[in-house]
């Protein structure tokens, strides 16, 4: 069997200085089993079209410059074997920039929003440093391990531009910034942790606008799992008393109300508890439609009528909540 | 084939706002000869929100649920993507972190339980495909869905993070999932191919980031409609709730009329297996769907 496969590369092309609309150009390449996506980008530029533009630098998965999307999959070109993608998607690969709306030229995007958001979380240790220290600032293995793998982020932007919340909500800081916020907030040398937790607790930019789609975990070429750090930030907001009662925090904490009473979520109660009775008006129209369809009952949400079936051995759940709950709003 | 037996973790939604999901799941299992024991002791999985408030507590409560499947010596099956993810995340955390497992078991011991890690956790979709088998399902089809263009909507929590699911979902590729498409084909329906089939519906930020939520759901629905879908099908009741009950709001936000029946995966299978109208429960949908039953009859 041949070690090569004929692959069609359908490449996104756009020059913001000269083009009105983007277009796609096709290139047919015989691809070898050891070739990386970056090798194919180089071959397009060197063998077919010198104007084809992309970022590249270290070629070792360290600098994060060569992030692109292949068939929608966030890809660090210098790390990704090309034929592995052919196995996933077939022999036509769609090569696109990380974000089409931010394109400067072909694969090159303007990452200003990414860097601005990254800078906003103060991605460095904030501390008064003695200019003439008498000894090193040491950390225990346990303290170091708290970073998890957040320290390995190379700021490639793969998670940021895979995140659907970033695409819709321009204020949203995004998974890479949250990973950096987590990394420095748990650093025992740092003194700006509370500031970062307050920033990331804000509605709009903060972690409460995360849609929980796990695209960031899937996109990260360093397998960092940004949403794990987002969950840690959520928990730390409660642990450190930064979380304030609002629709999002009450929604998270409010699950326990139904669980204590029934073992299950009380769907009607969680909406009224999260929104407040005055905020319920927003949901009236939907509630009436659900009522008409039989999805909810007239007595759902009426406090003195138990409308949710109780689980068996509810007492166990009640006891476990009592002895295991570590946070409170 | 020996009789398949599972412990069913219904989740909260199938017991409240989507009763049609539970009835159609049980009807499909009965038609296929799959034995189901409902875990009546199981509590809420936390739905990825309790985890934000108190991750340790969420692990304790999810571990308790799994304990009851372990007691029966059965695989725990789910009918909600989010229940699947949260249960699987707890299982993974406990199976890979002995210190956490010990801390959780210390709490469980107070109610006479112990998490051992002996039960697998699998979504019903993948039980049908990987364990019952598409060929066997094909043989049971009584009402082919051949005149329907069906848009599969996968939902996030069955397919991402893929590393967590790869033992439970047949190695589904999150960028190019195929299980629902294959199931639709087995039922002789026409799967609709569209870009947004593996994207987020926005359900989890419906309350706090309503605009984001409506845009994400709208993008997917419009993409399906523009690719000639007659209906959408999803294995996740949360995706169903978002996309069925909020169609007016979604249409308003994205500036398009959106009208598309959104079926639960077991409802689609039940339709093709010839289950009764009551079992399938299409009358419980906000977006009119009962015509689908009469069109197959």
Short mmCIF file of C-alpha atoms in Angstrom, two decimals, chain A residues 71-74 88-89 164-165 168-169 203 208-215 217-219 223 231-232 234-235 238 247-248 251-253 255-256 259 263-268 270-271 274-275 282-283 285-286 289-290 293-296 308-314 316-317 319-321 323-329, chain B residues 11-13 15-20 40-57 60-61 64 68 85 89 107-108 110-111 113 156-157 159-163 173-176 198-200 202 204-209 211-212 215-216 240-241 244-246 248-249 264 283-286:
data_model
loop_
_atom_site.label_atom_id
_atom_site.label_comp_id
_atom_site.label_asym_id
_atom_site.label_seq_id
_atom_site.Cartn_x
_atom_site.Cartn_y
_atom_site.Cartn_z
CA UNK A 71 -13.08 21.03 8.61
CA UNK A 72 -14.09 23.08 11.63
CA UNK A 73 -11.61 21.36 13.94
CA UNK A 74 -9.28 23.70 15.78
CA UNK A 88 -11.41 11.78 10.23
CA UNK A 89 -12.84 13.79 7.38
CA UNK A 164 -19.36 29.90 20.54
CA UNK A 165 -19.92 32.34 23.42
CA UNK A 168 -21.83 35.84 20.05
CA UNK A 169 -20.87 37.89 23.11
CA UNK A 203 -22.14 38.95 34.07
CA UNK A 208 -21.25 32.70 34.11
CA UNK A 209 -21.71 33.28 30.39
CA UNK A 210 -19.88 30.04 29.53
CA UNK A 211 -22.34 27.88 27.55
CA UNK A 212 -20.72 24.61 28.77
CA UNK A 213 -20.30 23.15 25.28
CA UNK A 214 -16.79 21.75 25.94
CA UNK A 215 -15.57 23.04 22.57
CA UNK A 217 -11.61 21.20 25.93
CA UNK A 218 -11.81 19.61 22.51
CA UNK A 219 -9.89 22.39 20.76
CA UNK A 223 -4.93 19.09 26.31
CA UNK A 231 -15.50 25.28 36.95
CA UNK A 232 -12.72 25.90 39.48
CA UNK A 234 -16.96 29.21 39.70
CA UNK A 235 -16.25 27.22 42.86
CA UNK A 238 -18.31 30.83 46.26
CA UNK A 247 -29.66 35.07 38.30
CA UNK A 248 -26.62 32.89 37.52
CA UNK A 251 -29.38 29.21 39.46
CA UNK A 252 -26.30 27.20 40.44
CA UNK A 253 -26.97 27.24 44.16
CA UNK A 255 -30.46 23.31 42.49
CA UNK A 256 -30.15 22.28 46.11
CA UNK A 259 -32.83 18.27 45.66
CA UNK A 263 -34.07 14.61 45.29
CA UNK A 264 -34.73 16.05 41.86
CA UNK A 265 -34.49 19.53 40.40
CA UNK A 266 -37.72 21.46 40.82
CA UNK A 267 -37.86 22.98 37.33
CA UNK A 268 -40.48 25.61 38.11
CA UNK A 270 -35.41 27.00 39.92
CA UNK A 271 -36.66 29.57 37.40
CA UNK A 274 -33.13 32.40 40.00
CA UNK A 275 -35.08 35.21 38.37
CA UNK A 282 -40.05 37.17 30.94
CA UNK A 283 -40.96 33.50 30.98
CA UNK A 285 -45.29 33.40 27.42
CA UNK A 286 -43.14 30.27 27.26
CA UNK A 289 -47.16 27.42 25.86
CA UNK A 290 -45.61 24.66 27.94
CA UNK A 293 -48.69 21.33 25.66
CA UNK A 294 -48.76 19.54 29.01
CA UNK A 295 -45.04 20.06 29.60
CA UNK A 296 -45.79 21.78 32.89
CA UNK A 308 -42.34 16.90 41.70
CA UNK A 309 -42.18 13.15 42.41
CA UNK A 310 -39.91 12.30 45.32
CA UNK A 311 -37.05 9.86 44.78
CA UNK A 312 -36.74 6.72 46.88
CA UNK A 313 -34.48 7.10 49.91
CA UNK A 314 -34.64 10.88 49.76
CA UNK A 316 -29.91 9.79 51.98
CA UNK A 317 -29.64 12.74 49.63
CA UNK A 319 -28.06 13.70 54.70
CA UNK A 320 -25.34 13.75 52.05
CA UNK A 321 -26.08 17.38 51.25
CA UNK A 323 -22.52 16.51 55.49
CA UNK A 324 -20.87 17.17 52.11
CA UNK A 325 -21.84 20.71 51.15
CA UNK A 326 -18.72 22.85 51.20
CA UNK A 327 -19.98 26.13 49.73
CA UNK A 328 -22.79 28.56 50.38
CA UNK A 329 -24.12 31.64 48.60
CA UNK B 11 -32.78 12.45 35.07
CA UNK B 12 -35.15 15.18 36.25
CA UNK B 13 -36.51 16.37 32.92
CA UNK B 15 -39.95 13.02 35.12
CA UNK B 16 -41.24 16.56 34.72
CA UNK B 17 -41.29 18.68 31.56
CA UNK B 18 -40.62 15.94 28.99
CA UNK B 19 -42.80 12.99 30.09
CA UNK B 20 -42.87 11.94 26.42
CA UNK B 40 -36.06 5.30 41.48
CA UNK B 41 -33.40 6.18 44.08
CA UNK B 42 -31.41 8.38 41.70
CA UNK B 43 -31.18 12.10 42.36
CA UNK B 44 -30.45 15.01 40.02
CA UNK B 45 -27.00 14.94 38.37
CA UNK B 46 -26.50 18.65 39.04
CA UNK B 47 -26.98 19.45 35.35
CA UNK B 48 -23.53 21.10 35.24
CA UNK B 49 -24.86 23.95 37.43
CA UNK B 50 -24.64 22.40 40.90
CA UNK B 51 -21.05 21.54 39.92
CA UNK B 52 -20.32 25.26 39.58
CA UNK B 53 -21.63 25.86 43.08
CA UNK B 54 -20.06 22.87 44.81
CA UNK B 55 -18.12 20.35 42.73
CA UNK B 56 -17.39 17.98 45.62
CA UNK B 57 -21.05 17.75 46.61
CA UNK B 60 -20.91 12.72 46.12
CA UNK B 61 -24.47 12.80 44.78
CA UNK B 64 -24.56 7.74 45.03
CA UNK B 68 -27.51 1.96 42.88
CA UNK B 85 -21.67 13.84 31.00
CA UNK B 89 -17.29 12.89 34.81
CA UNK B 107 -19.49 10.51 52.94
CA UNK B 108 -21.36 7.67 51.22
CA UNK B 110 -22.74 7.61 56.29
CA UNK B 111 -25.76 6.39 54.30
CA UNK B 113 -23.21 3.01 50.42
CA UNK B 156 -22.64 18.82 23.29
CA UNK B 157 -22.47 16.53 26.26
CA UNK B 159 -19.65 14.05 22.20
CA UNK B 160 -17.38 16.46 24.07
CA UNK B 161 -14.91 16.09 25.68
CA UNK B 162 -14.31 13.10 23.43
CA UNK B 163 -11.55 11.73 25.66
CA UNK B 173 -15.78 11.94 16.31
CA UNK B 174 -17.07 15.22 17.83
CA UNK B 175 -16.28 17.10 14.62
CA UNK B 176 -18.07 14.64 12.42
CA UNK B 198 -22.67 19.17 16.44
CA UNK B 199 -22.94 22.70 17.84
CA UNK B 200 -24.27 24.08 21.12
CA UNK B 202 -27.29 27.45 24.32
CA UNK B 204 -27.30 26.27 29.81
CA UNK B 205 -27.25 30.07 29.63
CA UNK B 206 -30.93 30.54 28.84
CA UNK B 207 -31.50 32.51 32.06
CA UNK B 208 -28.34 34.58 32.38
CA UNK B 209 -27.28 35.10 28.75
CA UNK B 211 -29.25 36.54 23.67
CA UNK B 212 -26.32 34.13 23.36
CA UNK B 215 -28.55 32.97 18.70
CA UNK B 216 -26.86 29.59 19.16
CA UNK B 240 -35.23 19.62 22.95
CA UNK B 241 -36.56 22.06 25.55
CA UNK B 244 -38.97 23.24 20.95
CA UNK B 245 -40.27 25.69 23.51
CA UNK B 246 -38.42 28.87 22.52
CA UNK B 248 -40.84 32.21 18.77
CA UNK B 249 -38.11 33.94 20.78
CA UNK B 264 -36.40 13.15 21.26
CA UNK B 283 -48.78 15.97 21.75
CA UNK B 284 -46.43 17.17 24.51
CA UNK B 285 -44.50 19.39 22.10
CA UNK B 286 -44.91 23.14 21.96
#
